[in-house]
Coordinates of N, CA and C in Angstrom, one line a residue:
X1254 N 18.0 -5.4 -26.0 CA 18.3 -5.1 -27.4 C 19.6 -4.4 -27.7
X1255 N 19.7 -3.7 -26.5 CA 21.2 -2.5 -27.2 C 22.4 -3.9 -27.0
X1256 N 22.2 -4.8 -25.8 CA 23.2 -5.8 -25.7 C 23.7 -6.4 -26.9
X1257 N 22.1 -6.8 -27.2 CA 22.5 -7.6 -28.1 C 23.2 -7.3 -29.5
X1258 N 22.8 -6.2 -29.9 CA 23.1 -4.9 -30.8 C 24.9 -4.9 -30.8
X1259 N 25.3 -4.6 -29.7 CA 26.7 -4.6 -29.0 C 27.3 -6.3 -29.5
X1260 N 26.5 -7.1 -29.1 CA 26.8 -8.4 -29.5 C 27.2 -8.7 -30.8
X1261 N 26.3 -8.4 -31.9 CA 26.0 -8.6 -33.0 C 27.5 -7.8 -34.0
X1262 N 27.8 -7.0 -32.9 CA 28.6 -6.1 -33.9 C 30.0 -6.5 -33.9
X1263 N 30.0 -7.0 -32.7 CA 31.2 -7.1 -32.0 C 31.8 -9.0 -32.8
X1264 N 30.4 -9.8 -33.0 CA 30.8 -11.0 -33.4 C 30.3 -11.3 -34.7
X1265 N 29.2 -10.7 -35.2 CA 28.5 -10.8 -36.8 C 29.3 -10.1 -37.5
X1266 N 28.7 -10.1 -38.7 CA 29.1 -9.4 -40.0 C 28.3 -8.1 -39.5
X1267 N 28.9 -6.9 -40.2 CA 28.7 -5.7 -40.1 C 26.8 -5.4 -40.6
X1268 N 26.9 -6.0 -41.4 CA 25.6 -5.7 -42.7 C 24.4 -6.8 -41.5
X1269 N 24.5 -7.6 -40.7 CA 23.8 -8.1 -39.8 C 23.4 -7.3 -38.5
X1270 N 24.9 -6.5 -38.1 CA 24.6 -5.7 -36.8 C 23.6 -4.9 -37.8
X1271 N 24.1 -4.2 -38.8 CA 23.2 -2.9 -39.2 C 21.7 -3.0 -39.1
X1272 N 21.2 -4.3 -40.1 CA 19.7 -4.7 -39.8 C 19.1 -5.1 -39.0
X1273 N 19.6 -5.8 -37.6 CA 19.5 -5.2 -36.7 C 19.1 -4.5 -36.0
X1274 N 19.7 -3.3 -36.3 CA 19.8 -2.0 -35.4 C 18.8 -1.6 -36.4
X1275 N 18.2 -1.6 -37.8 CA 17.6 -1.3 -38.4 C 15.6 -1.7 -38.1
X1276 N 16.0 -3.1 -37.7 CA 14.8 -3.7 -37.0 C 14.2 -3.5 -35.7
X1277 N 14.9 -2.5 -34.7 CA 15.2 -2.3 -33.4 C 14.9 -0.9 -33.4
X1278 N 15.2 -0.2 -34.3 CA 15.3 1.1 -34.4 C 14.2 2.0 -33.7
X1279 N 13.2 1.5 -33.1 CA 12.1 1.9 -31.9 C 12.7 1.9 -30.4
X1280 N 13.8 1.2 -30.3 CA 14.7 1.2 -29.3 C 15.3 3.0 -29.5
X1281 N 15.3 3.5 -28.2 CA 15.9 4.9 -27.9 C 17.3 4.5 -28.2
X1282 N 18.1 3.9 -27.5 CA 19.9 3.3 -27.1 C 20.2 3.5 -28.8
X1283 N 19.2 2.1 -29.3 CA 19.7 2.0 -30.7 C 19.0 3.1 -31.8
X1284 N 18.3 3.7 -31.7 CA 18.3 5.5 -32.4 C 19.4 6.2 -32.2
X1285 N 19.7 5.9 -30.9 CA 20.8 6.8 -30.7 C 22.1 6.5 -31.5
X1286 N 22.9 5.2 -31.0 CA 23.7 4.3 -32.4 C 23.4 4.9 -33.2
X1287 N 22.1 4.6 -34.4 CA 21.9 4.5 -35.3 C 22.1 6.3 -36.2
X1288 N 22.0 7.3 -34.9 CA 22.2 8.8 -35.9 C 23.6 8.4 -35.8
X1289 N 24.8 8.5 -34.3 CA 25.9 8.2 -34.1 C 26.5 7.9 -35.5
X1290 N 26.2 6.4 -35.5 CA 27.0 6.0 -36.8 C 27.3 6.8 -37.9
X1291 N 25.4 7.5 -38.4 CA 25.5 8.3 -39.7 C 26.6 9.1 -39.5
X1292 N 26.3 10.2 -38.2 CA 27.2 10.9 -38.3 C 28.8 10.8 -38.4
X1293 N 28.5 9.9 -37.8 CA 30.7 9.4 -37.6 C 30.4 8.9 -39.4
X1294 N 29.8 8.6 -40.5 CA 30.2 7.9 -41.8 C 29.4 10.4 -42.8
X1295 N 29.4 10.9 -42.0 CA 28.8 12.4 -42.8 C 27.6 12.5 -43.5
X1296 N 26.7 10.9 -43.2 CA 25.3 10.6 -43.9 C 24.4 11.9 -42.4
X1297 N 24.2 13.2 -43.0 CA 23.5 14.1 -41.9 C 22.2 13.7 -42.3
X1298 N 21.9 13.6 -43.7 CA 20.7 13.6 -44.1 C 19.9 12.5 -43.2
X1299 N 20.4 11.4 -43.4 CA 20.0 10.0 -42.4 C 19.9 10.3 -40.9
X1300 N 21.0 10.5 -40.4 CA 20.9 11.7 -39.1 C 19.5 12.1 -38.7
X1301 N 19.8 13.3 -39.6 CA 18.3 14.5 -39.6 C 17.0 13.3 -39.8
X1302 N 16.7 12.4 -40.6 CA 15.5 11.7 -40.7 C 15.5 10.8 -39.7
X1303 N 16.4 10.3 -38.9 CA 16.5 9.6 -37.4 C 16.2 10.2 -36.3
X1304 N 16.4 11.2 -36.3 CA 15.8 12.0 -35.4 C 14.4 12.7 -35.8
X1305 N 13.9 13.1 -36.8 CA 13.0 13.1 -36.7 C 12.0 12.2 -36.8
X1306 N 12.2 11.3 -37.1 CA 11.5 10.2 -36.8 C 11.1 9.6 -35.1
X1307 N 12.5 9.9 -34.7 CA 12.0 9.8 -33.3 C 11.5 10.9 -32.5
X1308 N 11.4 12.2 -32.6 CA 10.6 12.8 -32.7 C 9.2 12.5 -32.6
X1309 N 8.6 12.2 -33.9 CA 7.4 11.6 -34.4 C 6.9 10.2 -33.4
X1310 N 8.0 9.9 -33.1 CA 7.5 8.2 -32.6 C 7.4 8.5 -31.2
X1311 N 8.5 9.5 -30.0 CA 7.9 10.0 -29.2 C 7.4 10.9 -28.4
X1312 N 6.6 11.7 -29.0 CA 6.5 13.1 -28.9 C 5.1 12.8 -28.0
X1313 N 4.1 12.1 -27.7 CA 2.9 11.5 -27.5 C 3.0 10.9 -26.1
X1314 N 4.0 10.3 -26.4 CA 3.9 9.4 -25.0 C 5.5 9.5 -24.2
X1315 N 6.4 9.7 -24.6 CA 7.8 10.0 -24.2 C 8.5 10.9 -24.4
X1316 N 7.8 12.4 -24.0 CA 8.2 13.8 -24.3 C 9.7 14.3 -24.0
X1317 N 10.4 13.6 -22.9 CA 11.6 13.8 -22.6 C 12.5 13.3 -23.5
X1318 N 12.4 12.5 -24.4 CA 13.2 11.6 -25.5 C 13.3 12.8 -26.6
X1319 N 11.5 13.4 -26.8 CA 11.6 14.5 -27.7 C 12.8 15.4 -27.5
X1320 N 13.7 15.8 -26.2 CA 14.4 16.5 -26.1 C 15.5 16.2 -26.9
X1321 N 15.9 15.0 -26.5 CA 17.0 14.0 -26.8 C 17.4 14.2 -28.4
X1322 N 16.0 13.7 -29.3 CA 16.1 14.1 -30.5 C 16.4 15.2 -31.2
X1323 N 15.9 16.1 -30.5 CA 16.3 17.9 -31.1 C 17.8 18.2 -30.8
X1324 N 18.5 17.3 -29.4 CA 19.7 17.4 -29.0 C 20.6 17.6 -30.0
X1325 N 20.4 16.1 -30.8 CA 20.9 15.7 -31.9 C 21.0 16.7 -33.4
X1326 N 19.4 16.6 -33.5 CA 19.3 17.7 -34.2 C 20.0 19.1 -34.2
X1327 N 20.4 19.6 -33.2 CA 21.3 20.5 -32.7 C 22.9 20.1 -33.1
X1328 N 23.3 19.3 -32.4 CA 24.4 19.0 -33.0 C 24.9 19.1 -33.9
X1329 N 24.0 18.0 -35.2 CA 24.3 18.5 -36.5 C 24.2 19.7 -36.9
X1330 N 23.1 20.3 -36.1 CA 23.7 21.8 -37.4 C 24.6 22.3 -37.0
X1331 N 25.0 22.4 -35.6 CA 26.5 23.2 -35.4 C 27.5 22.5 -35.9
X1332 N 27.7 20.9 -36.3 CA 28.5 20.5 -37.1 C 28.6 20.8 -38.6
X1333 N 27.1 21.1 -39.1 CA 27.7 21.4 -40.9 C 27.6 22.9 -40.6
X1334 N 27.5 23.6 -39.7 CA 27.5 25.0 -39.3 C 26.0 25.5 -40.3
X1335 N 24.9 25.5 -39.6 CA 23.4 25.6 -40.7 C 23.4 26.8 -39.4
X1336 N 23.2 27.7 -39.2 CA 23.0 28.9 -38.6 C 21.2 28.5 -37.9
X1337 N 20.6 28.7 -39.5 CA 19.6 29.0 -38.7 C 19.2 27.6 -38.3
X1338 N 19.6 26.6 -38.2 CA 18.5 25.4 -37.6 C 19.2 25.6 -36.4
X1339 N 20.9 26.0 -35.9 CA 21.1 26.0 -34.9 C 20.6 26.8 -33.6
X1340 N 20.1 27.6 -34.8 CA 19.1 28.9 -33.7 C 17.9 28.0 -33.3
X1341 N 17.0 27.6 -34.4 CA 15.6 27.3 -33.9 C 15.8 26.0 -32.8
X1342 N 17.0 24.9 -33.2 CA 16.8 23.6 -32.2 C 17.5 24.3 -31.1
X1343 N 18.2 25.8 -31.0 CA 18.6 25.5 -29.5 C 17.1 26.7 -28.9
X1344 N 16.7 27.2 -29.6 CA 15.6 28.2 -29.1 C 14.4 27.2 -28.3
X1345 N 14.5 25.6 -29.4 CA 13.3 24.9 -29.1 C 13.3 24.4 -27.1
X1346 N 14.9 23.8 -27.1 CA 15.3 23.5 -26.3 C 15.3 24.3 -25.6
X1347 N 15.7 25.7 -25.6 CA 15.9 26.6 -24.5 C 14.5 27.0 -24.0
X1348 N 13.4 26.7 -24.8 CA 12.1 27.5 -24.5 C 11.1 26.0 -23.9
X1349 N 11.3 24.8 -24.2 CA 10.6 23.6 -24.3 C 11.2 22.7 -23.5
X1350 N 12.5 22.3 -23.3 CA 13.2 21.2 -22.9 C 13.2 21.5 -21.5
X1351 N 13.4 19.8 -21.1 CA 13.9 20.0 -19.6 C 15.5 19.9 -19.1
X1352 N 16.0 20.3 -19.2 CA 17.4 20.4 -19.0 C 17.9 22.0 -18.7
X1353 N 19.0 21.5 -19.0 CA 20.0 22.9 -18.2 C 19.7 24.3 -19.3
X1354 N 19.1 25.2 -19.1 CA 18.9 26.0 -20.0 C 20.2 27.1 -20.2
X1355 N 21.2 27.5 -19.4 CA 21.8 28.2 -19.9 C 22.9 27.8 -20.9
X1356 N 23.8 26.3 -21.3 CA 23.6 26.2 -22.5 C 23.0 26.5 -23.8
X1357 N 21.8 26.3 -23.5 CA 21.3 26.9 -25.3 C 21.1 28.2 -25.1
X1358 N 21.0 29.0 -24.0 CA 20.9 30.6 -24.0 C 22.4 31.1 -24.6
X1359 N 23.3 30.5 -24.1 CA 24.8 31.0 -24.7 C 24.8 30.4 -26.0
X1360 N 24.3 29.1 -26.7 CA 24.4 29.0 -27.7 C 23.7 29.7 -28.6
X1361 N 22.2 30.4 -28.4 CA 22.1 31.3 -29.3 C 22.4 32.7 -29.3
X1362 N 23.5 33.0 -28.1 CA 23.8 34.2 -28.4 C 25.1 34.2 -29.1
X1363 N 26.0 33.2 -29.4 CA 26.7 32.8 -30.1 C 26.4 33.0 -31.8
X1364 N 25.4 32.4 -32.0 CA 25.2 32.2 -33.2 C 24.1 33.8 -33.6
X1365 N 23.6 34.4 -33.0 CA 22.8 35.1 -33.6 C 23.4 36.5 -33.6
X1366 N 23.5 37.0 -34.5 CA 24.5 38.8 -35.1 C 23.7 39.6 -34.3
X1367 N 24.8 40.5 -33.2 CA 24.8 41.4 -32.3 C 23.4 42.7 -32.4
X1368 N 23.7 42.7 -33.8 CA 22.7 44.1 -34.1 C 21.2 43.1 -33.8
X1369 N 20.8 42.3 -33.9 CA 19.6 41.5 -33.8 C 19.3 40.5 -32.2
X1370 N 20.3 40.5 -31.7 CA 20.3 40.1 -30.1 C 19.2 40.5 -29.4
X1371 N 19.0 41.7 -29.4 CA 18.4 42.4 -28.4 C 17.0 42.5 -29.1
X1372 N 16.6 42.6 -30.5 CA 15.1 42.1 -30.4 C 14.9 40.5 -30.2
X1373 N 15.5 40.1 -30.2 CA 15.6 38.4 -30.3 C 15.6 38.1 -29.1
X1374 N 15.9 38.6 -27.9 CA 15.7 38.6 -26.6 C 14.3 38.9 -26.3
X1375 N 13.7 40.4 -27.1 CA 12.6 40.8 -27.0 C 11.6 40.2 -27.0
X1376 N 11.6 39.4 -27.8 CA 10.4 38.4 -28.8 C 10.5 37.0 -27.7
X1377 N 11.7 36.7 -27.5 CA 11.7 35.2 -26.3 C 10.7 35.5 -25.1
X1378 N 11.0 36.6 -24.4 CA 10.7 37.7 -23.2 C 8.9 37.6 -23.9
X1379 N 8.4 38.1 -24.6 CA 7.4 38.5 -24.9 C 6.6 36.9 -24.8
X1380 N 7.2 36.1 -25.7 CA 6.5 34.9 -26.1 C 6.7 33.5 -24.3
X1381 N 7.6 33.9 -23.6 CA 7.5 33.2 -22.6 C 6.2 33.6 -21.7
X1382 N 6.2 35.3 -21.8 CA 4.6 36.0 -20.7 C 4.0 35.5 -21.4
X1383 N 3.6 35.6 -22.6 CA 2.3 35.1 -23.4 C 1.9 33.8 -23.7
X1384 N 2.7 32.9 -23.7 CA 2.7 31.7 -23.3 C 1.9 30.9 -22.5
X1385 N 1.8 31.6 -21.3 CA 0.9 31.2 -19.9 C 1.1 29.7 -19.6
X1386 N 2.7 29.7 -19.9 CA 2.9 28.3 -19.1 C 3.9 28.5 -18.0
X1387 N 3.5 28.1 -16.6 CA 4.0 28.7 -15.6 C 5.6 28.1 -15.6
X1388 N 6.4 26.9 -15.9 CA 7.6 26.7 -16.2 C 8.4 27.7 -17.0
X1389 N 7.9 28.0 -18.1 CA 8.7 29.2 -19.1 C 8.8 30.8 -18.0
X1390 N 8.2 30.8 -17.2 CA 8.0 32.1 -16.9 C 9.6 32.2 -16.0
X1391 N 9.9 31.0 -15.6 CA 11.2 30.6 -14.1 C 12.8 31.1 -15.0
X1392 N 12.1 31.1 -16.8 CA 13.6 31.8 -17.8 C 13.9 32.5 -17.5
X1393 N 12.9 33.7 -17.3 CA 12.9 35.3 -16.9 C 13.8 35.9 -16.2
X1394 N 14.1 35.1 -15.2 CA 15.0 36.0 -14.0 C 16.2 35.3 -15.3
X1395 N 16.7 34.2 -15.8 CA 17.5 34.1 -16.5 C 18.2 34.9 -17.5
X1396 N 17.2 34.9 -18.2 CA 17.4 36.4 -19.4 C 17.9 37.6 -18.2
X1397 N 17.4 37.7 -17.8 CA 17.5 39.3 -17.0 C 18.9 39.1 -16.0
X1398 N 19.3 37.6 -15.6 CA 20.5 37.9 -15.2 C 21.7 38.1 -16.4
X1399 N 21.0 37.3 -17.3 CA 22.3 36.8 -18.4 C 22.5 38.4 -19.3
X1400 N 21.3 38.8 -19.5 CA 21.4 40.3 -20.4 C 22.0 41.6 -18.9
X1401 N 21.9 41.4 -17.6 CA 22.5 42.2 -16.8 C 21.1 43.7 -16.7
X1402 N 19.9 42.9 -17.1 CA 19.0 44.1 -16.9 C 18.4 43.5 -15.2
X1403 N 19.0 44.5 -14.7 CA 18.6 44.6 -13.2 C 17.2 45.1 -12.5
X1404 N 17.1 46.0 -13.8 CA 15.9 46.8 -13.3 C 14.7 46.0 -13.7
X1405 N 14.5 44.8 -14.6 CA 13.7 43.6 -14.5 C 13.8 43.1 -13.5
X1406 N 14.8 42.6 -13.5 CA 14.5 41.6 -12.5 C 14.3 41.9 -10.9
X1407 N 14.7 42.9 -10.8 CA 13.9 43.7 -9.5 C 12.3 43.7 -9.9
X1408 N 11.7 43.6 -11.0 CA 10.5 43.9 -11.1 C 10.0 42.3 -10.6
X1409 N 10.8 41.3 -11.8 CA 10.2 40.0 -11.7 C 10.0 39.2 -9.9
X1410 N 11.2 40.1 -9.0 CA 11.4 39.5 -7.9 C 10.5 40.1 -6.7
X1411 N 9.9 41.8 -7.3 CA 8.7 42.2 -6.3 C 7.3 41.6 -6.9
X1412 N 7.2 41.3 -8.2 CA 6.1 40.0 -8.7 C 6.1 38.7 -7.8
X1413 N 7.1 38.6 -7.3 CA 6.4 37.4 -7.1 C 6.4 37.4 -5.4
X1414 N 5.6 36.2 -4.7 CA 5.5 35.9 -3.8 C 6.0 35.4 -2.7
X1415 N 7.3 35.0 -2.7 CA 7.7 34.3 -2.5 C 9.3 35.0 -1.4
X1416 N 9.4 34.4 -0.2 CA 10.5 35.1 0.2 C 12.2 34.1 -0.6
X1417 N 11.7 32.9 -1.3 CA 12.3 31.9 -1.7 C 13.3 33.0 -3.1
X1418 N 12.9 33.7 -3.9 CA 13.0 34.3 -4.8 C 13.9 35.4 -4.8
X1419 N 13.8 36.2 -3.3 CA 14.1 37.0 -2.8 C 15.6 36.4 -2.6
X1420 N 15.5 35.3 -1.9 CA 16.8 34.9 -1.4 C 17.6 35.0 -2.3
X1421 N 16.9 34.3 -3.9 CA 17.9 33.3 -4.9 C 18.7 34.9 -5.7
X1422 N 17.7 35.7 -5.9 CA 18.1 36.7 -6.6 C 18.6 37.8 -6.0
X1423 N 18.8 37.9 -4.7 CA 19.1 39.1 -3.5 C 20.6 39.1 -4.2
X1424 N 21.4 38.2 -4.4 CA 22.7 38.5 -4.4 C 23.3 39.2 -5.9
X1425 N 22.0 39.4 -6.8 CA 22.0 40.2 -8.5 C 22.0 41.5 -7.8
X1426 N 21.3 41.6 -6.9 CA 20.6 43.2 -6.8 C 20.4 43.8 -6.0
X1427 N 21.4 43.6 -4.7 CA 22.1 43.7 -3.1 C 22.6 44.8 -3.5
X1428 N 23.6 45.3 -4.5 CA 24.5 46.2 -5.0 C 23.5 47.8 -5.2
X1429 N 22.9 47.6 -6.0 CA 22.0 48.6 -6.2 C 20.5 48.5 -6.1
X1430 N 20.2 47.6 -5.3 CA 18.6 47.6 -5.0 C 18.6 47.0 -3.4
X1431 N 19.5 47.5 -2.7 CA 19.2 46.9 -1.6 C 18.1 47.7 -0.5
X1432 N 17.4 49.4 -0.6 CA 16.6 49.3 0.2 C 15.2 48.7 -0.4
X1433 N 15.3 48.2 -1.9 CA 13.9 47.8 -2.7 C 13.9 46.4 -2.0
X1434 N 15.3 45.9 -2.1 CA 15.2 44.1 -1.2 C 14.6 44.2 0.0
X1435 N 15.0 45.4 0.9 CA 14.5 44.9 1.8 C 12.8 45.2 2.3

C-alpha cells in the first residue's frame, strides 16, 4: 500500500494520492505520511486527530505503534511549543514506552521550571514503586544517576539481587561507596 501510495503521488493527480492515503489510512507507513503531510501544510489539529486515532486503532492489539503515535504527538507540541502536552507525551513515553528513555527524561527536564523539578521527580519516583510493574522499576537507577543522588542508588543496588547490577552501577559509586560495593 505505502508503494503504491508512493506511486499514486508520484504519477496521479494530487487529490487522488490524498484519497488514497485517506482509504489506507489503517496502514501504519500511511498514518505516518498522512500526520507528516499535515504537519509540513500547519494543519496540527488533523495531526493531533491522526494520531489519535491511531492510538485508538492500536492500542489493543499493536502496543508498540501506540508509542509511535504519542511520538508524534510529542513532536507537535514542542513544535507549537504547548508546554504542558509536552510534559505529559514525553512523561507517557518516559514512564510507558519501549524505547530509549533518557531522551524524554532530558526532555522533561527541559521543559518543566526548576522550582518544581524536584517534586516532579518525587511523584515519577513514587508512582514507578507503586506501580508494581517490574519494567518501570529498571528507571530508578536512571533517575538517581541523572538527578546525581547516590545515596539511592546505593540503596536501589543493595535491593537488589543481582551481582549483574553491581557491575553496571559500581562505576556511579566506586568513588564514594566503594567499601558498601564491596
Amino acid at each position: 500500500e505505502k508503494i503504491k501510495y508512493l506511486i499514486f503521488r508520484d504519477i496521479k493527480k494530487e487529490e487522488e494520492a490524498a484519497q488514497f492515503l485517506k482509504e489506507h489510512i489503517s496502514n501504519p507507513d500511511l498514518r505516518d505520511i498522512a500526520i507528516e503531510i499535515a504537519i509540513g501544510k500547519n494543519d496540527f489539529k488533523e495531526a493531533i486527530r491522526l494520531a489519535y486515532e491511531g492510538i485508538e486503532c492500536d492500542k489493543k492489539d499493536k502496543p508498540g505503534l501506540v508509542d509511535n503515535w504519542y511520538e508524534w504527538l510529542l513532536k507537535i507540541a514542542q513544535r507549537t511549543v504547548d508546554t504542558e502536552r509536552i510534559i505529559e507525551y514525553a512523561r507517557y513515553l518516559f514512564l510507558e514506552s519501549n524505547r530509549t528513555k533518557d531522551k524524554y527524561y532530558r526532555i522533561l527536564s527541559q521543559n518543566i521550571a526548576l522550582e518544581k523539578w524536584h517534586p516532579f521527580v518525587e511523584e515519577l519516583i513514587h508512582e514507578i514503586k507503586t506501580a508494581n510493574r517490574w519494567y518501570q522499576l529498571e528507571l530508578l537507577p536512571d533517575i538517581y544517576i541523572g538527578e546525581a543522588w547516590w545515596d539511592r542508588l546505593l540503596e536501589y543496588v543493595k535491593s537488589s539481587n543481582s551481582l549483574r547490577t553491581i557491575e553496571v552501577y559500581s562505576k556511579y559509586l566506586k568513588n564514594e561507596y566503594s567499601d558498601e560495593l564491596i
